[in-house]
Short mmCIF file of C-alpha atoms in Angstrom, two decimals:
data_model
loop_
_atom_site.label_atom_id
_atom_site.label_comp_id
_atom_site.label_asym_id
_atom_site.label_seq_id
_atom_site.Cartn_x
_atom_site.Cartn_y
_atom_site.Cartn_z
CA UNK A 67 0.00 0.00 0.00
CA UNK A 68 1.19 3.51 -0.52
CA UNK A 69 1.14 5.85 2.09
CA UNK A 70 -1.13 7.76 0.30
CA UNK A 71 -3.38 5.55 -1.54
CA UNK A 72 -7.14 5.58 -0.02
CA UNK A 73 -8.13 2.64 1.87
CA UNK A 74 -9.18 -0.32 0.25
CA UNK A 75 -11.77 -2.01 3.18
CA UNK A 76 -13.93 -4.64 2.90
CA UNK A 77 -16.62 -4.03 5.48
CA UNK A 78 -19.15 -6.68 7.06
CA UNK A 79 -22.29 -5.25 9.29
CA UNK A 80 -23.49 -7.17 12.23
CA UNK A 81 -26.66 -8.00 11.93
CA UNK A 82 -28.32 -6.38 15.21
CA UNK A 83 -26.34 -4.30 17.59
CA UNK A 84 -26.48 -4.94 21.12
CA UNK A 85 -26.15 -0.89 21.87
CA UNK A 86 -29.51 -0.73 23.78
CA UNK A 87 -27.88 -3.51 26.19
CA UNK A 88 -25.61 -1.55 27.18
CA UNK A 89 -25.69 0.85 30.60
CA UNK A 90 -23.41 3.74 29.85
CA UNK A 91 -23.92 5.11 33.00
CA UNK A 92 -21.97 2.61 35.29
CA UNK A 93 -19.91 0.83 32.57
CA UNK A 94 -16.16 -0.67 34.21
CA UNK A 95 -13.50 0.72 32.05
CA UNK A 96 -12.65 -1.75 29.34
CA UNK A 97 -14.98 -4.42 30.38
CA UNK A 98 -17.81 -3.48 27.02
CA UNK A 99 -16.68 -3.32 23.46
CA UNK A 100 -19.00 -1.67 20.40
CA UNK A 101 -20.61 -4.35 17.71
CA UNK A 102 -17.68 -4.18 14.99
CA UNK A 103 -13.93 -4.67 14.94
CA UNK A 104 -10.92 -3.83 12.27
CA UNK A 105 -8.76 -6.76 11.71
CA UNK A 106 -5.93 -6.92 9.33
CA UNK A 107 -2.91 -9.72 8.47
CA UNK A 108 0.06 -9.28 7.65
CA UNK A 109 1.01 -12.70 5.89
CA UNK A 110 3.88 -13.64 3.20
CA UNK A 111 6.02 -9.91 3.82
CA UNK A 112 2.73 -7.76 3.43
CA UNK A 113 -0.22 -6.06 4.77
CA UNK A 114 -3.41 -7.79 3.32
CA UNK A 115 -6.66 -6.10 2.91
CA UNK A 116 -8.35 -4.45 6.33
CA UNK A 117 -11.97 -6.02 7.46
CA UNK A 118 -14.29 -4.26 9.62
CA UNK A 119 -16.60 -7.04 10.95
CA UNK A 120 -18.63 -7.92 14.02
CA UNK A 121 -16.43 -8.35 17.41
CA UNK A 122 -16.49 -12.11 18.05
CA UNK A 123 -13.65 -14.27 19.32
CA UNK A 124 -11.27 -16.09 16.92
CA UNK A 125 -9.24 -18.73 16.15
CA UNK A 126 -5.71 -18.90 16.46
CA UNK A 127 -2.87 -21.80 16.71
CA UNK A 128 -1.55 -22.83 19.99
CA UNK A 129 1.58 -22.58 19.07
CA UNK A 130 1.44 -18.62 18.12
CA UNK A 131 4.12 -16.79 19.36
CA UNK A 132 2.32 -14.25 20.96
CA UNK A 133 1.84 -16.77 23.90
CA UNK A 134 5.26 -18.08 23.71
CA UNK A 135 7.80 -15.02 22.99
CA UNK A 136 5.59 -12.04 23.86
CA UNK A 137 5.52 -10.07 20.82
CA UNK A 138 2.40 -8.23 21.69
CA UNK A 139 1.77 -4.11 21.20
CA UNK A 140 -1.04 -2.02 21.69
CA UNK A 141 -1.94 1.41 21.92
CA UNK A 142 -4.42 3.63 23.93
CA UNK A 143 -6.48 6.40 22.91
CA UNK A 144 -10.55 8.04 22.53
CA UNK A 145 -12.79 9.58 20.92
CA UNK A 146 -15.10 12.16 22.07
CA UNK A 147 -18.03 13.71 21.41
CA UNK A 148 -18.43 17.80 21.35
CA UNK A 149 -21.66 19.89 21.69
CA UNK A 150 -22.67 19.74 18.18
CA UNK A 151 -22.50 16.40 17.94
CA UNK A 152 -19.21 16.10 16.20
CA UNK A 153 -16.08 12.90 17.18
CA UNK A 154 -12.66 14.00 17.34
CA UNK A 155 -10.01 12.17 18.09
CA UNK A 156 -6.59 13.83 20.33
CA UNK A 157 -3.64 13.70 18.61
CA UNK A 158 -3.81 10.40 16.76
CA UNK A 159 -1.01 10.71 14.78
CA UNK A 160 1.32 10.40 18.00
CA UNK A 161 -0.57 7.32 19.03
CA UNK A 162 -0.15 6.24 15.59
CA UNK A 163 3.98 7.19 15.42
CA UNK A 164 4.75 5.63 18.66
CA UNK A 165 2.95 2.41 17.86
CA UNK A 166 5.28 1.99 15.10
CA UNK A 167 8.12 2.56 17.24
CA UNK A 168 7.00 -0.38 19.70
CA UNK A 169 6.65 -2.58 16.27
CA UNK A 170 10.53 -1.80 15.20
CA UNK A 171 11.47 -2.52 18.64
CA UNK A 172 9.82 -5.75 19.10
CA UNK A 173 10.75 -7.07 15.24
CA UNK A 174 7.42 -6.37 14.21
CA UNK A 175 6.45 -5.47 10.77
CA UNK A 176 4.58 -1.29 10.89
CA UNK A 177 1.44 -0.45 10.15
CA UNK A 178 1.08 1.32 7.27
CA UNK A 179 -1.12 5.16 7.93
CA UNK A 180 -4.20 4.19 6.09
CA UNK A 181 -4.65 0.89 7.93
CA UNK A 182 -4.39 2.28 11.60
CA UNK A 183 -5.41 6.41 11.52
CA UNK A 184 -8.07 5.59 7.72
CA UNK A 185 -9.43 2.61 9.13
CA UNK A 186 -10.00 3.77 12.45
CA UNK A 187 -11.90 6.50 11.14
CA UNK A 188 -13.85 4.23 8.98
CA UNK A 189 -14.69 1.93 12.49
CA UNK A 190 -15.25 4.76 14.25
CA UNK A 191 -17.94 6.47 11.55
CA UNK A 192 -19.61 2.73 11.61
CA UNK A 193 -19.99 2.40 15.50
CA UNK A 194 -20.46 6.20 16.17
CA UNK A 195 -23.43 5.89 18.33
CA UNK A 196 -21.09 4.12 20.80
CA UNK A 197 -19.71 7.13 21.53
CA UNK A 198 -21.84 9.36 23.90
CA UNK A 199 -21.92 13.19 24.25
CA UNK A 200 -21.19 15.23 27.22
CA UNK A 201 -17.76 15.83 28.98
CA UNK A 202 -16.49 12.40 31.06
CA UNK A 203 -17.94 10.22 28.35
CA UNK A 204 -15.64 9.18 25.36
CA UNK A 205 -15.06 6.38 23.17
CA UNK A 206 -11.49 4.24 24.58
CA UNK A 207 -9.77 3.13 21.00
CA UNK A 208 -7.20 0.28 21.62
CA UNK A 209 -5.18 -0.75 18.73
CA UNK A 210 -3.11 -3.61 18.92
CA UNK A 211 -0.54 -6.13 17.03
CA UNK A 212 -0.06 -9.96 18.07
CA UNK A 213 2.29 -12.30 16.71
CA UNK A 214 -0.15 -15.00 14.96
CA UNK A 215 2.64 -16.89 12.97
CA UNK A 216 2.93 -21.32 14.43
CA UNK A 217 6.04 -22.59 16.15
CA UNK A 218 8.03 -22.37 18.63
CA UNK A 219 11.61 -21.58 17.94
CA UNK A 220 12.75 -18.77 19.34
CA UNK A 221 12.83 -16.50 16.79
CA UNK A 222 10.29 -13.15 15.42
CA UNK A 223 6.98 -14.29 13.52
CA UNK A 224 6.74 -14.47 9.86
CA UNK A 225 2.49 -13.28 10.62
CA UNK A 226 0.67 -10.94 12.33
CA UNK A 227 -2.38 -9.25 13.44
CA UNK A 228 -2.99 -5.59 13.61
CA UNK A 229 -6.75 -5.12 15.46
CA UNK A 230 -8.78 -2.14 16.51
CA UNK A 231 -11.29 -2.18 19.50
CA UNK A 232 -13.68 0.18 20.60
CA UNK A 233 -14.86 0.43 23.92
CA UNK A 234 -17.34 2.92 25.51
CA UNK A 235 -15.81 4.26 29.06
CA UNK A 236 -16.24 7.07 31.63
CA UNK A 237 -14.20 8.71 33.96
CA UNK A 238 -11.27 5.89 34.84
CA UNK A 239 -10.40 6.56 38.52
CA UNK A 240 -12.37 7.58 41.16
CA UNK A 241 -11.22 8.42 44.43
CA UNK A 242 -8.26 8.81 46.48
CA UNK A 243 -5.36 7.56 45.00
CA UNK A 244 -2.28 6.41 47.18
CA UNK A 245 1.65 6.00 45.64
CA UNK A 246 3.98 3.95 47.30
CA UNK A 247 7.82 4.61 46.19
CA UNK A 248 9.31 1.37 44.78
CA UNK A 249 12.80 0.70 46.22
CA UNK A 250 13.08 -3.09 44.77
CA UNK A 251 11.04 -3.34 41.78
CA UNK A 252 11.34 -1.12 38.57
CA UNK A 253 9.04 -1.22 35.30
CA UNK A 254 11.91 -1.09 33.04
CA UNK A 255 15.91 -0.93 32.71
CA UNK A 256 18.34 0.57 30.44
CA UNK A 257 18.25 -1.46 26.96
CA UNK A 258 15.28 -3.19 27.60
CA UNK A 259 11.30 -2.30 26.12
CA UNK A 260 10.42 0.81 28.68
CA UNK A 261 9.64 2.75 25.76
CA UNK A 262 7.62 0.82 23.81
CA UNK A 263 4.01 -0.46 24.68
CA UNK A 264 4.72 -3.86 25.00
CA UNK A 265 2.11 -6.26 26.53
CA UNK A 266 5.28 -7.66 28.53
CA UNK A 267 5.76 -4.15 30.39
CA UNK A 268 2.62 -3.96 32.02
CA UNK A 269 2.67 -7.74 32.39
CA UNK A 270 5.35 -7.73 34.53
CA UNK A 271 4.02 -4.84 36.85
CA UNK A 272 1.26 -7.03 37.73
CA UNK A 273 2.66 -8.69 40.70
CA UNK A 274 4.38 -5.75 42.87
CA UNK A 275 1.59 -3.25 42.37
CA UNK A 276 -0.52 -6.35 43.98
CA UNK A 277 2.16 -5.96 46.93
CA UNK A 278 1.60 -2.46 46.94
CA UNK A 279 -2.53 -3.31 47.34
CA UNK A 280 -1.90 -5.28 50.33
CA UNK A 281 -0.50 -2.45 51.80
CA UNK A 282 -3.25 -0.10 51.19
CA UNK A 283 -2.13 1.78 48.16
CA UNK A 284 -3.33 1.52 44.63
CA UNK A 285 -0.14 2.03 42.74
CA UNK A 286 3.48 2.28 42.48
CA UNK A 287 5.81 5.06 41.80
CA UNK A 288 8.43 3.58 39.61
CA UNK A 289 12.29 4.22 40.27
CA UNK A 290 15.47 3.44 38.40
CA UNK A 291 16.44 0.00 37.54
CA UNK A 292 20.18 1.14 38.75
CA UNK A 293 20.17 2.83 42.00
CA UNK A 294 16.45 3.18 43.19
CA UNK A 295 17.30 6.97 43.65
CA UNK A 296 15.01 8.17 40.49
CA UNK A 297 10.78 8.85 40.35
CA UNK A 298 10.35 7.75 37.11
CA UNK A 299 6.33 6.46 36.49
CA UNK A 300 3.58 6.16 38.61
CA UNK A 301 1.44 3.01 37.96
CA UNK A 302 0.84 2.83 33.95
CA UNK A 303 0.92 6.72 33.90
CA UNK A 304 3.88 9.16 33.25
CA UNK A 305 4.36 11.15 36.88
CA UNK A 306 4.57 15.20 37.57
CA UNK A 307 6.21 16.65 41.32
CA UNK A 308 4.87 20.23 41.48
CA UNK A 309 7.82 21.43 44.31
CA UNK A 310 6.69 25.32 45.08
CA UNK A 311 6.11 26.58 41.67
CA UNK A 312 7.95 24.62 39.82
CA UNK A 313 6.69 21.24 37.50
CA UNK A 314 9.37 18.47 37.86
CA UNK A 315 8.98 15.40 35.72
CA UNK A 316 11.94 12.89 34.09
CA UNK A 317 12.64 12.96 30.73
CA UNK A 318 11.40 10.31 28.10
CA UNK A 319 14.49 7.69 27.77
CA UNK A 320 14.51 4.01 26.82
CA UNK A 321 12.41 3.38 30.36
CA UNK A 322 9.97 5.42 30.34
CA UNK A 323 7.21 5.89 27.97
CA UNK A 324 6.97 9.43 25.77
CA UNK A 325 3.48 9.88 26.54
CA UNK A 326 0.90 11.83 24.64
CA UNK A 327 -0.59 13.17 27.62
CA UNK A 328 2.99 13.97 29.71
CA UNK A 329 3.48 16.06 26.28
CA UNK A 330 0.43 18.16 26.20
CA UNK A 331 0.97 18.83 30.12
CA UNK A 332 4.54 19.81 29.08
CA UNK A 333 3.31 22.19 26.09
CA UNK A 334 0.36 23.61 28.30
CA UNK A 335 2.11 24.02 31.51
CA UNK A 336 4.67 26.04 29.77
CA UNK A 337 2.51 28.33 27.66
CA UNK A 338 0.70 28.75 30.97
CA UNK A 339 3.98 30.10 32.05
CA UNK A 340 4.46 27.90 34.90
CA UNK A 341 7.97 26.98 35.39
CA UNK A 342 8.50 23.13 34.24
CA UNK A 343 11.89 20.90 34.68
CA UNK A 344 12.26 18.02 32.30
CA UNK A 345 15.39 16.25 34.20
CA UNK A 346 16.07 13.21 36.34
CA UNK A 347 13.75 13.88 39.56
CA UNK A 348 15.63 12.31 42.62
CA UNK A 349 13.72 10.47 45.38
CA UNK A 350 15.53 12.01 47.70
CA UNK A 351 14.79 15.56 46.21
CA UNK A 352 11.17 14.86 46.77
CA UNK A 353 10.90 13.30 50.24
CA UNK A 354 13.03 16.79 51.17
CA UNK A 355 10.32 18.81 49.66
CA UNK A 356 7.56 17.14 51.39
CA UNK A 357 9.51 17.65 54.71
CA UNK A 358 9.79 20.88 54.10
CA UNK A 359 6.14 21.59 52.93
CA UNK A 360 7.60 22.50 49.19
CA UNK A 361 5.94 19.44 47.78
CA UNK A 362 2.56 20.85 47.01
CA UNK A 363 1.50 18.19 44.59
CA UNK A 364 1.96 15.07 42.39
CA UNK A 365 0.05 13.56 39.90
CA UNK A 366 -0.17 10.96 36.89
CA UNK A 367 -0.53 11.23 33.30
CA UNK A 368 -2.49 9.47 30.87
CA UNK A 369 -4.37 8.57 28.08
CA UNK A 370 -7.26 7.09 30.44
CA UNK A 371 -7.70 9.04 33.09
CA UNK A 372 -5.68 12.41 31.77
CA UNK A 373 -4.11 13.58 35.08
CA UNK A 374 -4.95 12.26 38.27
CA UNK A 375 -4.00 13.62 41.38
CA UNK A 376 -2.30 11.88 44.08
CA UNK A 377 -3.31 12.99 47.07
CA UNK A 378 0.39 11.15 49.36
CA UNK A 379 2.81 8.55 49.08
CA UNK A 380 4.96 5.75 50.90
CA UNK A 381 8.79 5.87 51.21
CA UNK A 382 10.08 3.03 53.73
CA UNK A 383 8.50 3.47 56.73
CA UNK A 384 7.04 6.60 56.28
CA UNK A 385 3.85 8.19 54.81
CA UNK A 386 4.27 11.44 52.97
CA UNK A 387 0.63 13.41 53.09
CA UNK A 388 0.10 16.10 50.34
CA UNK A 389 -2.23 18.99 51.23
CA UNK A 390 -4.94 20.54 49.66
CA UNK A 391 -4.50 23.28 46.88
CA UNK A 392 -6.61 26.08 46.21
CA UNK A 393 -4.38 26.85 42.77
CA UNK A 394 -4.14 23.33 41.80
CA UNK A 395 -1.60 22.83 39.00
CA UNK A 396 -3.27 19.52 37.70
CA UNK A 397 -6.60 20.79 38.41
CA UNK A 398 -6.40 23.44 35.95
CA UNK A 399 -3.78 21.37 33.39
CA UNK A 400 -6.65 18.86 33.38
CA UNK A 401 -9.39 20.94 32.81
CA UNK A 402 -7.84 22.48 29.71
CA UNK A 403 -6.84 19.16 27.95
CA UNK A 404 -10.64 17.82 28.75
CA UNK A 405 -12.00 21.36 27.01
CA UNK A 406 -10.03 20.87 24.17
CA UNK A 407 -10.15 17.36 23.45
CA UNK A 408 -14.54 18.04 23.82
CA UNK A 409 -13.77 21.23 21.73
CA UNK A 410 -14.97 23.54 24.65
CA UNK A 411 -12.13 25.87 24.54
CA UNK A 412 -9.54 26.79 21.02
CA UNK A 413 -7.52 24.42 19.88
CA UNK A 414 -4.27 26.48 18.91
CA UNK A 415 -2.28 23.50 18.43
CA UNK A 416 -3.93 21.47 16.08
CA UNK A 417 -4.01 18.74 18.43
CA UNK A 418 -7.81 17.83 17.56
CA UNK A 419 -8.86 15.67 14.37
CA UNK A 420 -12.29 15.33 13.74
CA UNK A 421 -13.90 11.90 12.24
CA UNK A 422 -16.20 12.22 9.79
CA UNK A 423 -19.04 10.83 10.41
CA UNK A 424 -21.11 10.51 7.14
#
């Protein structure tokens, strides 16, 4: 396929929708998926032709080596709904750049532009009554590629399969949120897949953010693989440290993920002129600040829940309480990105893409 060559689709209708089954008001994020899917194989050193179809289960061999080796990407992003009744998606073309970069780095053929941002449109304008109006409602898009090719020698797949969900979701977190500081565990190390979403890096956090649950807090503040002395993530989000005035948050390397949120923050905070540090933020740094009373806030970013506050953290033996602010950084970060992505406020960056929906 060209890169510029419109897409050739071959699309096949479900026969009844199971919409009006559906409770949008208390749906669990990720548990309901709209009536169609995109599939689309690569096979014999190319892309064949995309299919939009019903979302059913499939087949595939035992032997595939997504279940053996791992070679397993996705991506995460929405859709949403403005007052006119209009879908835009947030800049998909960095969902769509950095899914490519997770292919190349796990020996994975890319997706060529009119399969993953064309087709997506083309799902989206087919199951468009999936996604509901008003602000806290979107439409969660998860693209994905799995290693379908038999055997087991260790060695990359010859197939694949490039997929696009669409699931209808609300607001992802609710409540307090509590951070404990890892000093053992670490989501990624120097050389290894940090950077890329890789089914095997959130895999792997399973088990110590259950640790982290038995100790009453709901995630984990990642640090170095090296020396423990760095704040790197926080649970499957990139992390902020507001310390007085001043945004703190590490720089996107080969172990931490260059999200699309952390970069609107970024872009935002400083046309907002708040003062923002992209640099290695020490542990030790922090639990000075919160000593001192400097720390005045930290909080997540992401695609799912867009910022979300943390309102104190665990370091050894110690609990680390933030207070309350009346001039909330996140607060206001957040409710910019949410206006712009529902086209509520300008959009002076371009960020916004609208699907067409006829």
């Amino acid at each position: 396929m060209s890169e510029n060559a419109p897409i050739d689709i071959e699309v096949i209708l479900s026969p009844t929708s199971k919409i009006n089954q559906v409770d949008f008001e208390s749906i669990t994020f990720g548990s309901t998926f709209s009536d169609h899917m995109l599939q689309c194989d690569f096979r014999n050193g190319s892309w064949e032709k995309p299919i939009i179809k019903p979302y059913e289960p499939f087949l595939i061999d035992p032997s595939a080596k997504v279940f053996h080796y791992g070679q397993a990407i996705f991506e995460g992003l929405k859709a949403y709904r403005d007052a006119h009744d209009k879908l835009w998606l947030f800049r998909p073309d960095q969902n769509y750049d950095r899914f490519n970069k997770s292919a190349i780095r796990m020996a994975m053929p890319e997706v060529p532009r009119e399969i993953f941002l064309d087709g997506l449109k083309e799902l989206l304008k087919i199951d468009q009554q999936w996604a509901k109006g008003g602000v806290g409602n979107s439409l969660y898009i998860r693209p994905f590629m799995i290693a379908i090719g038999s055997g087991v020698i260790a060695a990359p797949s010859t197939q694949y399969r490039f997929m696009i969900l669409l699931s209808p979701a609300r607001s992802y977190y609710s409540g307090t949120v509590k951070v404990i500081v890892s000093e053992y565990y670490s989501r990624a190390a120097n050389g290894g897949i940090g950077a890329a979403k890789a089914a095997a890096n959130y895999g792997a956090q399973f088990y110590p953010t259950k640790l982290a649950n038995e100790k009453g807090y709901q995630q984990i503040i990642w640090t170095d693989d090296a020396t423990h002395g760095f704040m790197e993530e926080s649970g499957t989000m990139n992390v902020f440290f507001r310390v007085n005035d001043t945004l703190l948050t590490a720089p996107a390397t080969e172990r931490i993920l260059d999200g699309v949120t952390r970069k609107s923050i970024i872009q935002l905070a400083t046309d907002n002129g708040m003062k923002i540090e992209v640099r290695p933020v020490a542990v030790a740094e922090i639990i000075e600040a919160a000593k001192t009373g400097e720390l005045k806030e930290i909080f997540g970013a992401g695609t799912a829940a867009v910022i979300n506050p943390i309102v104190g953290f665990g370091y050894r033996d110690d609990y680390y309480e933030l207070p309350e602010q009346a001039d909330s950084f996140a607060l206001k970060l957040k409710s910019q990105i949410i206006d712009i992505q529902y086209k509520n406020a300008e959009d002076p960056y371009n960020w916004t893409v609208e699907v067409p929906l006829t």
